[in-house]
Coordinates of C-alpha atoms in Angstrom, one line a residue:
Chain V
A499 CA 63.7 11.4 42.6
Q500 CA 62.7 7.9 43.6
S501 CA 65.2 5.2 44.4
V502 CA 65.2 1.7 45.9
T503 CA 67.9 0.0 48.0
Q504 CA 67.9 -3.7 48.7
L505 CA 70.0 -4.6 51.6
G506 CA 72.0 -7.8 51.0
S507 CA 72.6 -9.1 47.5
H508 CA 72.6 -12.7 48.8
V509 CA 70.5 -14.2 51.6
S510 CA 70.7 -17.8 52.6
V511 CA 68.2 -19.6 54.8
S512 CA 67.4 -23.1 55.7
E513 CA 64.2 -24.8 54.5
G514 CA 61.4 -24.0 57.0
A515 CA 63.1 -20.9 58.3
L516 CA 61.8 -17.3 58.1
V517 CA 62.6 -15.4 55.0
L518 CA 63.3 -11.7 55.3
L519 CA 64.4 -9.6 52.3
R520 CA 64.9 -5.9 53.0
C521 CA 63.9 -3.0 50.8
N522 CA 64.2 0.7 51.6
Y523 CA 62.9 3.3 49.2
S524 CA 63.2 7.0 48.7
S525 CA 60.3 8.9 47.2
S526 CA 59.2 12.5 47.2
V527 CA 55.6 11.4 46.5
P528 CA 53.4 8.7 48.1
P529 CA 55.1 5.6 46.8
Y530 CA 53.7 2.6 45.0
L531 CA 55.9 -0.3 45.7
F532 CA 56.3 -3.8 44.1
W533 CA 58.1 -7.0 44.8
Y534 CA 58.9 -9.2 41.8
V535 CA 60.5 -12.7 41.7
Q536 CA 62.7 -14.1 39.0
Y537 CA 63.2 -17.8 38.8
P538 CA 66.2 -19.1 36.8
N539 CA 66.1 -18.3 33.1
Q540 CA 62.7 -16.7 33.4
G541 CA 61.2 -13.2 33.3
L542 CA 60.0 -11.3 36.4
Q543 CA 56.7 -12.2 38.0
L544 CA 54.8 -10.0 40.4
L545 CA 54.7 -11.2 44.0
L546 CA 52.8 -8.3 45.5
K547 CA 52.2 -4.6 45.3
Y548 CA 51.5 -1.8 47.8
T549 CA 49.0 0.8 46.6
S550 CA 48.1 2.6 49.8
A551 CA 45.0 0.5 50.5
A552 CA 46.6 -1.5 53.4
T553 CA 50.1 -1.4 55.0
L554 CA 50.3 -5.2 55.2
V555 CA 50.2 -6.7 51.7
K556 CA 49.8 -10.4 51.0
G557 CA 51.1 -11.8 47.8
I558 CA 51.4 -15.1 46.1
N559 CA 53.3 -18.2 47.4
G560 CA 52.9 -17.2 51.0
F561 CA 54.8 -14.0 50.8
E562 CA 53.8 -10.7 52.4
A563 CA 55.3 -7.3 52.8
E564 CA 54.7 -4.4 55.3
F565 CA 54.8 -0.8 54.3
K566 CA 56.4 1.3 57.0
K567 CA 56.4 5.0 56.1
S568 CA 58.4 6.0 59.2
E569 CA 61.2 3.7 58.2
T570 CA 60.7 4.1 54.4
S571 CA 60.8 0.3 54.2
F572 CA 58.9 -2.4 52.4
H573 CA 60.5 -5.6 53.6
L574 CA 59.4 -9.0 52.1
T575 CA 58.8 -11.9 54.5
K576 CA 57.7 -15.5 54.4
P577 CA 57.3 -17.5 57.6
S578 CA 58.7 -20.8 56.2
A579 CA 61.0 -21.1 53.3
H580 CA 60.6 -23.8 50.6
M581 CA 63.2 -25.0 48.3
R582 CA 61.1 -23.6 45.4
D583 CA 61.5 -20.1 46.8
A584 CA 65.1 -20.0 45.7
A585 CA 65.2 -17.2 43.2
E586 CA 66.1 -13.6 42.7
Y587 CA 63.9 -11.0 44.2
F588 CA 63.5 -7.4 43.1
C589 CA 61.9 -4.5 44.9
A590 CA 60.6 -1.6 42.7
V591 CA 59.0 1.8 43.2
R592 CA 56.9 3.4 40.6
D593 CA 58.5 6.6 39.2
G594 CA 56.2 9.3 40.6
S595 CA 57.8 12.0 38.4
S596 CA 55.8 10.9 35.4
N597 CA 52.6 9.2 34.5
T598 CA 54.2 6.5 32.4
G599 CA 54.1 3.7 34.9
K600 CA 57.9 3.4 34.9
L601 CA 59.4 1.4 37.6
I602 CA 62.7 1.9 39.4
F603 CA 64.2 -1.4 40.5
G604 CA 66.6 -2.3 43.3
Q605 CA 69.7 -4.3 42.5
G606 CA 68.1 -7.6 43.5
T607 CA 68.6 -10.1 46.3
T608 CA 69.3 -13.7 45.5
L609 CA 67.6 -16.1 48.0
Q610 CA 69.3 -19.4 48.6
V611 CA 67.3 -22.1 50.4
K612 CA 69.4 -24.9 52.0
P613 CA 67.9 -28.3 52.7
Chain F
D789 CA 47.1 -17.1 26.2
A790 CA 50.5 -16.3 24.9
G791 CA 50.9 -13.1 26.9
I792 CA 54.2 -11.5 26.2
T793 CA 56.9 -13.2 24.1
Q794 CA 60.4 -12.3 23.1
S795 CA 62.6 -13.6 20.3
P796 CA 65.2 -14.8 20.0
R797 CA 65.8 -16.2 23.5
Y798 CA 69.5 -16.4 22.9
K799 CA 71.7 -14.5 20.4
I800 CA 75.4 -14.3 19.8
T801 CA 76.7 -11.6 17.5
E802 CA 79.9 -9.8 16.7
T803 CA 80.9 -6.2 17.5
G804 CA 79.6 -3.8 14.9
R805 CA 76.7 -5.9 13.7
Q806 CA 73.1 -4.7 13.9
V807 CA 70.8 -6.8 16.0
T808 CA 67.1 -6.6 16.6
L809 CA 65.3 -8.1 19.5
M810 CA 61.6 -8.7 19.2
C811 CA 58.8 -8.3 21.7
H812 CA 55.2 -9.1 21.2
Q813 CA 52.2 -8.9 23.5
T814 CA 48.7 -10.2 23.0
W815 CA 46.9 -8.1 25.7
S816 CA 46.7 -4.8 23.7
H817 CA 48.5 -3.1 26.6
S818 CA 49.3 0.6 25.9
Y819 CA 52.6 0.7 27.6
M820 CA 55.7 -1.3 26.7
F821 CA 59.2 -1.2 28.2
W822 CA 62.7 -2.5 27.4
Y823 CA 65.1 -3.2 30.3
R824 CA 68.6 -4.7 30.5
Q825 CA 69.7 -6.7 33.4
D826 CA 73.3 -6.8 34.5
L827 CA 74.9 -8.2 37.5
G828 CA 75.0 -5.5 40.3
H829 CA 72.7 -3.1 38.4
G830 CA 69.3 -4.8 38.7
L831 CA 67.1 -3.8 35.8
R832 CA 67.7 -0.6 34.0
L833 CA 65.2 1.0 31.6
I834 CA 66.4 1.5 28.0
Y835 CA 63.3 2.8 26.3
Y836 CA 59.5 2.8 26.8
S837 CA 56.5 3.5 24.8
A838 CA 53.1 4.8 25.8
A839 CA 51.3 3.8 22.6
A840 CA 51.9 3.1 19.0
D841 CA 54.3 5.7 17.5
I842 CA 55.1 7.2 20.9
T843 CA 58.4 6.3 22.4
D844 CA 60.8 7.9 24.9
K845 CA 64.2 7.3 26.4
G846 CA 64.8 5.6 29.7
E847 CA 67.9 5.5 31.9
V848 CA 70.3 3.9 29.4
P849 CA 69.2 4.6 25.8
D850 CA 72.6 5.1 24.1
G851 CA 73.3 2.7 21.3
Y852 CA 69.7 1.5 21.1
V853 CA 66.8 2.3 18.8
V854 CA 63.1 1.4 19.2
S855 CA 60.0 1.7 17.1
R856 CA 56.3 0.9 17.8
S857 CA 54.3 0.9 14.6
K858 CA 51.8 -1.5 16.1
T859 CA 50.5 -1.7 19.6
E860 CA 51.5 -5.3 20.1
N861 CA 55.1 -5.1 18.9
F862 CA 58.0 -3.2 20.4
P863 CA 61.3 -4.2 18.7
L864 CA 64.7 -3.1 20.1
T865 CA 67.6 -2.5 17.7
L866 CA 71.2 -2.3 18.5
E867 CA 72.5 -0.4 15.5
S868 CA 76.2 -1.3 16.0
A869 CA 76.6 -3.8 18.8
T870 CA 79.3 -3.4 21.4
R871 CA 80.7 -5.7 24.0
S872 CA 79.2 -3.5 26.7
Q873 CA 75.7 -4.4 25.3
T874 CA 76.2 -8.0 26.3
S875 CA 73.3 -8.5 28.7
V876 CA 69.9 -10.0 29.3
Y877 CA 67.1 -8.0 27.8
F878 CA 63.6 -8.0 29.1
C879 CA 60.5 -6.6 27.5
A880 CA 57.5 -5.7 29.7
S881 CA 54.0 -4.3 29.1
S882 CA 51.5 -2.5 31.2
R883 CA 47.8 -1.8 30.8
G884 CA 48.0 1.9 31.4
Q885 CA 49.5 4.7 33.3
G886 CA 47.5 4.1 36.4
T887 CA 49.5 3.8 39.6
H888 CA 48.2 0.3 40.3
N889 CA 49.1 -1.1 37.0
E890 CA 51.8 -3.7 37.2
Q891 CA 54.2 -4.6 34.5
F892 CA 54.2 -8.0 32.9
F893 CA 57.5 -9.3 31.8
G894 CA 58.6 -11.5 28.9
P895 CA 61.1 -14.4 29.4
G896 CA 64.1 -12.4 28.3
T897 CA 66.7 -12.5 25.5
R898 CA 70.3 -13.3 26.5
L899 CA 72.6 -11.4 24.1
T900 CA 76.3 -12.0 23.8
V901 CA 78.4 -9.6 21.8
L902 CA 81.8 -11.0 20.9

């Protein structure tokens, strides 16, 4: 069965600093992985997705993630944080046990950006 | 370009009452999903639907009922609301069952059961 673990429920960085949000997955099949962002009082928005085409995936708003099979990780990074990046971030893996497109989400990481 | 909408955005109800949360998408996506979001649990799947008249249970279906008579609508009903169903509910849709197909989320409904 697939699962996702996000390490750290809260991450705080200073504006301009590197952002690193950690995600580890467990999957018995080749995984399809996603990062979503949720701004306050809004729904989730796709940041990027890994679909086996390339291990380094670039997304919107300057974010990127690297798929590392040996580490079963898909960490999200951004070189320089902006105040507008403050939000909750969710890592998700597609449920490979069915063809329904169901996603299994991690518990989320709240990113705080300090001025 | 309405996308996916949910109504109401906020709802307060009492224990034992029936509540229906609406979800409407304009993309003619085949798949639709209902999640609840609770602190410490992330998003948990309640029900999903592969097409009109085809629905199936997710991770936490107890106490909920869904229907899908039309492709664009996927209402979620709490037949007899309980305090444990206080949560933020998100509807999502997806074009198909392909592995690359992402889910698009509505803005959410914040439900409080007193």
